[in-house]
Coordinates of C-alpha atoms and ligand atoms in Angstrom, one line a residue:
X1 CA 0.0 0.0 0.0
X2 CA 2.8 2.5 0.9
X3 CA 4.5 2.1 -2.7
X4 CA 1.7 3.3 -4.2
X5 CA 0.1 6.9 -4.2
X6 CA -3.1 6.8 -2.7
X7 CA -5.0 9.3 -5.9
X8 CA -3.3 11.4 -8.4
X9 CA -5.1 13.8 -10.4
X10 CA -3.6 15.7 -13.8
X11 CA -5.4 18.5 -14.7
X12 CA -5.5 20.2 -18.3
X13 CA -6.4 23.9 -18.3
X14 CA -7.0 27.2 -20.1
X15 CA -5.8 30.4 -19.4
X16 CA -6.3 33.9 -20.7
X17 CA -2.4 35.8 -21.3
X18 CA -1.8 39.2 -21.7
X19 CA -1.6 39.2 -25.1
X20 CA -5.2 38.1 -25.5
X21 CA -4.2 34.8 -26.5
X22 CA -5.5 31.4 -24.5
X23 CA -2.8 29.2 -23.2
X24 CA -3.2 25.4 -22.4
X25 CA -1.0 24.0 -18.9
X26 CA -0.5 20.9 -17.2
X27 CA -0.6 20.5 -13.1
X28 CA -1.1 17.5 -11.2
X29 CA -1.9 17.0 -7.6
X30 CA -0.8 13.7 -5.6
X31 CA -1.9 12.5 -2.1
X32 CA 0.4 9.6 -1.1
X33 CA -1.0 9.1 1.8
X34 CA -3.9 9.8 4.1
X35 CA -3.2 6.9 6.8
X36 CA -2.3 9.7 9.5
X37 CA -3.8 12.5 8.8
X38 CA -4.9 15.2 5.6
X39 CA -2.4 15.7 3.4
X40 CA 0.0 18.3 3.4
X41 CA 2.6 19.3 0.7
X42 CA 4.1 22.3 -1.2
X43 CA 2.9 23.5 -5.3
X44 CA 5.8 23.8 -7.6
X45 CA 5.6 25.8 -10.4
X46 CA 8.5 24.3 -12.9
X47 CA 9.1 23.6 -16.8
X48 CA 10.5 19.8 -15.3
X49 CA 7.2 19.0 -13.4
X50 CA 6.5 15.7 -14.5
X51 CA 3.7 13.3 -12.4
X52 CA 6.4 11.2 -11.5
X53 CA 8.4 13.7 -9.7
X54 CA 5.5 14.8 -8.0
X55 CA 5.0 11.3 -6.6
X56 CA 8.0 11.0 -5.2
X57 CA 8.0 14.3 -3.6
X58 CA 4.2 13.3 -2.1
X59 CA 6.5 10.4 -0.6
X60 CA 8.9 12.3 0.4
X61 CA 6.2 14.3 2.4
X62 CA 4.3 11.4 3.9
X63 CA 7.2 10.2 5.5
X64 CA 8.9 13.9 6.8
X65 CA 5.3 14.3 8.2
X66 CA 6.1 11.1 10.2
X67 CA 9.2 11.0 11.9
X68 CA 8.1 14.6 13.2
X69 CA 4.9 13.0 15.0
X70 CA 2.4 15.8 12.9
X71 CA -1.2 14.3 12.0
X72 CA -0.6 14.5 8.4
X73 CA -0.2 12.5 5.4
X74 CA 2.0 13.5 2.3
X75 CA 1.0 15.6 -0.8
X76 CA 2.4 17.7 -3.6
X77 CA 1.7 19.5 -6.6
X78 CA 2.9 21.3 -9.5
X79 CA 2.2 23.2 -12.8
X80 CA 4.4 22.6 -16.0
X81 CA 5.1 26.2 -16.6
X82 CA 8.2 28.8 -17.3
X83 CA 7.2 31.6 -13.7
X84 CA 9.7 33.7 -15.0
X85 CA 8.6 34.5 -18.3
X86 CA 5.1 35.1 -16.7
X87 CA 3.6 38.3 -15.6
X88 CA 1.9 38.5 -13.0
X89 CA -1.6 39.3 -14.0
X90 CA -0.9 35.4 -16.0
X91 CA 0.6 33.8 -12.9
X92 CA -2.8 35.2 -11.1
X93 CA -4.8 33.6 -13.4
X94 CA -2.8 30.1 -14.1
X95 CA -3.3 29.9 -10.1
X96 CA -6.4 31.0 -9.5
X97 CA -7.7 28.5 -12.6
X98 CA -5.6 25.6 -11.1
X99 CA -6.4 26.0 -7.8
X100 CA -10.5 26.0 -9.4
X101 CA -9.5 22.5 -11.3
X102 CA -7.4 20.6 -8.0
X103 CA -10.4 22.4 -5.7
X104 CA -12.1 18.2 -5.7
X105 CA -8.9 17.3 -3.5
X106 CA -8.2 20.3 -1.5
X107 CA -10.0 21.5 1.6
X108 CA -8.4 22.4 5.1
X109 CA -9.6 19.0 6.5
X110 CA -8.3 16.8 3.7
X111 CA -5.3 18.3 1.5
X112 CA -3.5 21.4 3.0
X113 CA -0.9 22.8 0.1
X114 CA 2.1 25.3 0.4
X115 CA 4.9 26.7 -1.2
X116 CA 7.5 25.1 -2.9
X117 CA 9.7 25.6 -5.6
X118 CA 8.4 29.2 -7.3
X119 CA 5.1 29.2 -5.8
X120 CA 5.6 32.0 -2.4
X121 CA 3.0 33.4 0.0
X122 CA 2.0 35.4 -2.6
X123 CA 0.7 32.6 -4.8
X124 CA -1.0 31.1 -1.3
X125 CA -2.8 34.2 -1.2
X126 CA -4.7 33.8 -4.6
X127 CA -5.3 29.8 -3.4
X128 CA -6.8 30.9 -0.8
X129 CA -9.1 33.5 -1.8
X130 CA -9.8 31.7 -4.9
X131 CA -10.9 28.7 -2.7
X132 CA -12.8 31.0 -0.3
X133 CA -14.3 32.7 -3.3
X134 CA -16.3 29.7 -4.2
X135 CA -17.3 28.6 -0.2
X136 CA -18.4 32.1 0.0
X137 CA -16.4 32.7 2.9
X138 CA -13.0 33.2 3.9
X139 CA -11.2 29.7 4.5
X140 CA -7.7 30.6 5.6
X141 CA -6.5 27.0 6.5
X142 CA -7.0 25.9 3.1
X143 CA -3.0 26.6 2.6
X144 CA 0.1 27.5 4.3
X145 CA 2.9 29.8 3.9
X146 CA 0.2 32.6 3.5
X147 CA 1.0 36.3 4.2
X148 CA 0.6 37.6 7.9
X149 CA -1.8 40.0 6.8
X150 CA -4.6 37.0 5.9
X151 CA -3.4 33.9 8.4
X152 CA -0.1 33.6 8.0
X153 CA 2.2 32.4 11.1
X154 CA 4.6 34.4 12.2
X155 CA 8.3 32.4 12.6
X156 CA 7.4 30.5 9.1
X157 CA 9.9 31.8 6.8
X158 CA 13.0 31.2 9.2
X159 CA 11.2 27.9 10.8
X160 CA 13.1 25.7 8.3
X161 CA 16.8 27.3 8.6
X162 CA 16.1 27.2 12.9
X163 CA 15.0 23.7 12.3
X164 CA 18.7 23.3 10.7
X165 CA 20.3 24.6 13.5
X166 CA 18.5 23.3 16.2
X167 CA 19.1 19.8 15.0
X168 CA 23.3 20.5 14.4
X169 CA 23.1 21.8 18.1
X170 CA 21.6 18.6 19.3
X171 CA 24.6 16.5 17.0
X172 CA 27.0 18.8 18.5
X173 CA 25.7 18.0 22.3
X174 CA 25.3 13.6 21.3
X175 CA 29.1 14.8 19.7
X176 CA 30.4 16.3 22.7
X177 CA 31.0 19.3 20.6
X178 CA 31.2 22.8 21.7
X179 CA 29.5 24.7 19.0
X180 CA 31.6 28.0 20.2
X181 CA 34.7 26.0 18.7
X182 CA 32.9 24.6 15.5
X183 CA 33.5 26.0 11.9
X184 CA 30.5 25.9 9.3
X185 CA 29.9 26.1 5.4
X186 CA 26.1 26.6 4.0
X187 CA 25.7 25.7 0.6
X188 CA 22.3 28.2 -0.4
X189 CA 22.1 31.0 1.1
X190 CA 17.9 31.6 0.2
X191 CA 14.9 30.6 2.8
X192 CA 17.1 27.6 4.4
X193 CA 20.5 28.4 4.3
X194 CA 20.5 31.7 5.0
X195 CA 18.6 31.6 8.3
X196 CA 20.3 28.2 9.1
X197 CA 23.5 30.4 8.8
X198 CA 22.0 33.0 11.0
X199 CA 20.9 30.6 13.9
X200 CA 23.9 29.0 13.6
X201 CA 26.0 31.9 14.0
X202 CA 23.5 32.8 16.9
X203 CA 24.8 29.7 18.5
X204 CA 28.4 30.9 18.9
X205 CA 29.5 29.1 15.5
X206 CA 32.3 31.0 13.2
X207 CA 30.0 30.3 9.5
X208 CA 32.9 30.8 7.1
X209 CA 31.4 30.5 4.2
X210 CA 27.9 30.9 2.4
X211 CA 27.2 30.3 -1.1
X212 CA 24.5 31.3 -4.3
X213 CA 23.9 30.7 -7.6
X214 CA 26.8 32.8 -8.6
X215 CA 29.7 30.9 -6.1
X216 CA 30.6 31.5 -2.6
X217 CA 31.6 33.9 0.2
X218 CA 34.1 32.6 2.4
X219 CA 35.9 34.9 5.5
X220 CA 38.0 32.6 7.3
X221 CA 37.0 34.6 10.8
X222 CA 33.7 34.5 10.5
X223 CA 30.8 35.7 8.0
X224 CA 28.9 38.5 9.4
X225 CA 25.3 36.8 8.3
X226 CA 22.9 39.8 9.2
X227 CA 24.7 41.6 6.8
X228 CA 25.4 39.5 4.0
X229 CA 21.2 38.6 4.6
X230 CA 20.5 43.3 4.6
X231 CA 22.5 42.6 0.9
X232 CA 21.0 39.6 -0.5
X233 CA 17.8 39.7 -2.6
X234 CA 14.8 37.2 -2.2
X235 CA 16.4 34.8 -5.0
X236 CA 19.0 34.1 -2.7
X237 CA 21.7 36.1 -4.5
X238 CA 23.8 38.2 -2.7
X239 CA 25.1 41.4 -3.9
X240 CA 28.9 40.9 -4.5
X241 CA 29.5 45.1 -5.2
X242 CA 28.7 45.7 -1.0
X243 CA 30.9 42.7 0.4
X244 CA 33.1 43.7 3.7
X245 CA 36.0 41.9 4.7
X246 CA 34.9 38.7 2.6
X247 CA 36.7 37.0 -0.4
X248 CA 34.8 35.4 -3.5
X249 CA 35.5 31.5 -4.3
X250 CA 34.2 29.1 -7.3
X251 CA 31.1 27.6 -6.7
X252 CA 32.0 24.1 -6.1
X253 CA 34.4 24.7 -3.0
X254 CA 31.7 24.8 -0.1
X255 CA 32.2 21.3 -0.2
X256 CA 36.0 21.3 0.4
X257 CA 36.7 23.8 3.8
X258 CA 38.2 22.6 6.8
X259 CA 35.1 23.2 9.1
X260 CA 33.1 21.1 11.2
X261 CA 29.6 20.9 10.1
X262 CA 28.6 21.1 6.3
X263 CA 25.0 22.5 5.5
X264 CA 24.0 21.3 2.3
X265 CA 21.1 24.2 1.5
X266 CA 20.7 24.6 -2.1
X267 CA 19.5 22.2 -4.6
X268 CA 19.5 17.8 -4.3
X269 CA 22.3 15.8 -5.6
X270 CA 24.8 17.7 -4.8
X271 CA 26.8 15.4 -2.4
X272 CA 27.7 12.6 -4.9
X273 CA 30.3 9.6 -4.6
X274 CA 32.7 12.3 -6.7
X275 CA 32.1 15.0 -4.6
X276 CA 31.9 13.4 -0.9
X277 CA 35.5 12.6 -1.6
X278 CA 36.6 16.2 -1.3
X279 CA 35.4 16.4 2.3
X280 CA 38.1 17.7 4.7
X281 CA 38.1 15.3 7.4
X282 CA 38.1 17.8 9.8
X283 CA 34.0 17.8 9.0
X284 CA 32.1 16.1 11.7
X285 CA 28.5 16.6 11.0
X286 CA 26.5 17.3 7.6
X287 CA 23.1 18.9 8.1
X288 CA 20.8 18.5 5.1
X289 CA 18.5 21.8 4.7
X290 CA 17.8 20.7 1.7
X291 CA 15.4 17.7 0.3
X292 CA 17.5 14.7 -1.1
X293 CA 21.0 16.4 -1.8
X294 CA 23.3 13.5 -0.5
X295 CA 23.2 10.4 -3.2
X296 CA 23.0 7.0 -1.9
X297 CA 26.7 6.7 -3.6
X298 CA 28.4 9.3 -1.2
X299 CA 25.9 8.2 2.1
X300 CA 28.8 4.9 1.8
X301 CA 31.5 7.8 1.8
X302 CA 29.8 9.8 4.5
X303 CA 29.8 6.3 6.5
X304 CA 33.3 5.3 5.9
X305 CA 34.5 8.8 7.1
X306 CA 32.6 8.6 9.7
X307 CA 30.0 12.0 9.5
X308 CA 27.5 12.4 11.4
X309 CA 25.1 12.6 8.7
X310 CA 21.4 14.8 10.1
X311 CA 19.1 13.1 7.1
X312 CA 16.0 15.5 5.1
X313 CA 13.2 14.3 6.3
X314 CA 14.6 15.1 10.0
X315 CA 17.0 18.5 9.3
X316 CA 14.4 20.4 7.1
X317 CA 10.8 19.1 8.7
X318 CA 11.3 22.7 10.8
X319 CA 9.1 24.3 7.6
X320 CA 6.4 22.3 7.9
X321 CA 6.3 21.9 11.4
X322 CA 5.5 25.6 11.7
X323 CA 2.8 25.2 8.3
X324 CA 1.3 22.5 10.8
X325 CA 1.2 25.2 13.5
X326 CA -0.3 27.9 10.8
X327 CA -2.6 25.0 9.8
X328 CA -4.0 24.7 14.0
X329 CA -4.3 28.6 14.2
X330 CA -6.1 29.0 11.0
X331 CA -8.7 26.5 12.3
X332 CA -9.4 28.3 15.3
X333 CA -9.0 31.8 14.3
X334 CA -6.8 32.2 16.9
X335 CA -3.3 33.3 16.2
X336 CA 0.1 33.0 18.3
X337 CA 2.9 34.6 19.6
X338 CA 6.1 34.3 17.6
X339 CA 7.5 32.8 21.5
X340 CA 4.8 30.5 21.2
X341 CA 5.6 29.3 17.9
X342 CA 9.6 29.0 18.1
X343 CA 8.8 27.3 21.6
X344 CA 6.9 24.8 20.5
X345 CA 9.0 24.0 17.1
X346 CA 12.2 23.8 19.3
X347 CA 10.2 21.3 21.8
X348 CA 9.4 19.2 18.6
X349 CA 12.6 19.3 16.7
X350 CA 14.1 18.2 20.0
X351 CA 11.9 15.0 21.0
X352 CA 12.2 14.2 16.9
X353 CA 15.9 14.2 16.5
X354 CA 16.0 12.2 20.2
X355 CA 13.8 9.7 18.6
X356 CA 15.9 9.0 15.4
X357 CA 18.9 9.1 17.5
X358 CA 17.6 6.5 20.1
X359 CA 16.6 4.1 17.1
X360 CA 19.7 4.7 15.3
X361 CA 21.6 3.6 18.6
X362 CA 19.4 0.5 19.1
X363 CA 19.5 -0.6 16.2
X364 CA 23.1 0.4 15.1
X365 CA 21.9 1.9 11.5
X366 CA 22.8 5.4 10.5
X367 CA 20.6 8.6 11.6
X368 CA 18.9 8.4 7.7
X369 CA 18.1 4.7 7.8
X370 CA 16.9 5.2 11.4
X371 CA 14.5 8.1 10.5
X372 CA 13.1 5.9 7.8
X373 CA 12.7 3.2 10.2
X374 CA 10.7 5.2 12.5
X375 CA 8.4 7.3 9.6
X376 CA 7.8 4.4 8.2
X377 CA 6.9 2.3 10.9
X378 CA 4.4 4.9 12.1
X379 CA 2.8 5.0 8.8
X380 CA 2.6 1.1 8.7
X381 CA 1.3 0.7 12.9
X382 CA -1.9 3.7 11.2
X383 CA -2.5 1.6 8.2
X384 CA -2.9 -1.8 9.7
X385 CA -4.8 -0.2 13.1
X386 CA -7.3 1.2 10.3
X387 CA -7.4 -1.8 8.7
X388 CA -8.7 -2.2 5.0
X389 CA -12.0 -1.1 4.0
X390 CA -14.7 -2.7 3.8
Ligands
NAD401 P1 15.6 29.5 -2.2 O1 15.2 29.6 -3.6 O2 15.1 30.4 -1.2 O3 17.2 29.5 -2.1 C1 18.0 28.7 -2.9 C2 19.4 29.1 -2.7 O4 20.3 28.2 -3.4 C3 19.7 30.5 -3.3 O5 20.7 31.2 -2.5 C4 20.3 30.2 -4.7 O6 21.2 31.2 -5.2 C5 21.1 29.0 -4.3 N1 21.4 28.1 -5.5 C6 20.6 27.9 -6.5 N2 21.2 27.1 -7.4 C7 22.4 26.9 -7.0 C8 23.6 26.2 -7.4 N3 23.6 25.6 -8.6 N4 24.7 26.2 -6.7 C9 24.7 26.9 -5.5 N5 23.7 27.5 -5.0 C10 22.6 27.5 -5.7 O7 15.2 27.9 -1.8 P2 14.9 27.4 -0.3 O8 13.5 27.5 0.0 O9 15.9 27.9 0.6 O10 15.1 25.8 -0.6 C11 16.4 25.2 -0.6 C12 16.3 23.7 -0.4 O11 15.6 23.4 0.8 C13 15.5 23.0 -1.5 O12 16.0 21.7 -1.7 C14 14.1 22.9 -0.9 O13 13.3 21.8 -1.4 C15 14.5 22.6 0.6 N6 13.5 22.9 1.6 C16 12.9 24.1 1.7 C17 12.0 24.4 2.7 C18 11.5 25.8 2.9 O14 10.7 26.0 3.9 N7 11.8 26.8 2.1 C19 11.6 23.4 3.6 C20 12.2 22.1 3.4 C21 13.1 21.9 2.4

């Protein structure tokens, strides 16, 4: 049963463009999994959507979802289009019309979407009206990752980078590592890395080097992050005309400082059996903001060296941990403190990475096999206490 997505739907759908014409797109919406809970998972807007990637990331969902304890299955959907050669007035449209067509699966008590890849709060914002346009009345828990101003939580868009950080924080402590005397490289420097580099540094860390699109920024005494974040623009891209005291490097040598922890942050595959090689061996821990960017080939390398390796599903569930908590307020039209919020993300980032640890430790597997073991298992003890029907 768990192979196998539980319903996917393609849709095939108009829509007007500015230059009068009518456009046809392709989007697709997946539930994996509704075992535990509605599903929840982000909308990608992407010339490489194909259904089979959005299966795997409705997967992906159902079992990140799990091994953080929230009452949710896994989802995920996407449009085959080009965002950035769309105005705005046609991205309005192709989400409000998409939105319309996936409307039969989504509802806030049975498929719960959010951003992903090109899709922002923005595009949340037309889901949601678009959805409460047709109830007749406003339906804010329809989606997450909405603006403040209409249900939005606060903490959201630095939940998944403090997520990062609080997990490397519990390595360091299970590593008997000081985190004042560690050393760290971000690879990204967007939504994830750049406020995993921020709460790391906020932990006494020295981050020596961040990296974008366009390479990296390395200062062997320390980054200052609030800065480099006051220059950077909301692609992630960091304005290399205002750099203080740092020095510019190629691209590909995040993966090869002498530090102690590695944040992959960026894109996936990007830790393969080539590059894992190049990994100083002064690097203890690798936290993975990102989804999938360590390739079963370099997981053997990571082993053999011996790196503490803080898997996906269990480094970057901080995001929708928070959409979980945006998700609860929504429902009751009653909206927390940003205190509350980080409080109660840190208490379950905590008991999550304890739980993976403790299973890894029984069991003697690695912290990504372990948090398989326990995602999955929790997904398997729901299925078989529901039984089959009829
Ligand atoms: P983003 O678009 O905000 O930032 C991406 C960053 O990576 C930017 O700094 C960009 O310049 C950089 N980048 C892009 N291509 C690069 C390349 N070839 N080499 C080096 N750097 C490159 O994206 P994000 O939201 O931070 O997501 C990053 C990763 O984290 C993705 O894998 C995403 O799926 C995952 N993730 C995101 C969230 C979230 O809440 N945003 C939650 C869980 C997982």
């Amino acid at each position: 049963m768990l192979r196998l997505p539980k319903r996917e739907l393609t849709v095939n759908f108009p829509v007007h463009m500015d230059d009068g014409s009518v456009r046809m797109f392709t989007g697709y919406r997946v539930h994996h999994s509704t075992v535990r809970g509605p599903t929840k998972g982000g909308i990608r807007y992407h010339p490489d959507v194909t259904l089979d990637e959005v299966r795997a990331l409705a997967m992906w969902m159902t079992w990140k979802c799990a091994v953080v304890g929230l009452p949710f299955g896994g989802a995920k959907g996407g449009v085959v289009c080009k965002p950035e050669e769309m105005s705005m007035n046609e991205l309005e449209n192709l989400t409000r019309r998409y939105a319309t067509e996936i409307a039969v699966l989504m509802s806030p008590e049975g498929d719960i979407p959010a951003p992903d890849v090109n899709t922002n709060p923005q595009v949340m914002a037309w889901i949601m009206d678009t959805y409460s346009m047709h109830k007749g009345y406003s339906v804010p828990a329809v989606v997450t990752g909405k603006p403040i101003s209409i249900g939005g939580s606060l903490g959201r868009r630095d939940a998944t980078g403090r997520g990062v950080a609080i997990c490397t924080r519990e390595a360091l402590k299970y590593l008997k590592m000081d985190p004042k005397a560690c050393r760290a490289a971000v690879q990204g420097f967007g939504n994830v890395g750049g406020s995993a580099a921020l709460n790391l540094s906020r932990l006494g860390m020295k981050v020596v080097l961040v990296s974008d699109i366009k390479g990296c920024i390395f200062n062997p005494a320390g980054l200052d992050i609030p800065y480099l974040q006051s220059i950077t623009d909301r692609f992630g891209v960091v304005d290399r005309s205002r750099l203080r005291g740092a020095e510019e490097l190629p691209g590909s040598s995040w993966i090869e400082q002498k530090v102690d922890i590695l944040v992959p942050a960026a894109l996936e595959g990007q830790v393969t059996g080539e590059t894992a090689t190049r990994i100083k061996d002064t690097v203890k821990i690798l936290a993975e903001g990102a989804n999938g960017p360590t390739t079963p080939e370099a997981d053997v390398i990571l082993n053999d060296k011996g790196i503490f390796v803080i898997p996906d599903i269990l480094c970057n569930a901080g995001g929708v941990t928070v959409s979980y908590f945006e998700w609860v307020q929504g429902l009751q039209f009653f909206f927390w403190s940003e205190e509350e919020i980080n409080k109660r993300l840190e208490e379950i980032m905590v008991r999550s990475f304890n739980d993976v640890l403790g299973i890894s430790q029984e069991k003697n597997v690695d912290m990504r096999v372990a948090a398989y073991i326990l995602a999955i298992s929790r997904v398997a003890e729901a299925t078989m206490t529901r039984g089959i029907y009829p």
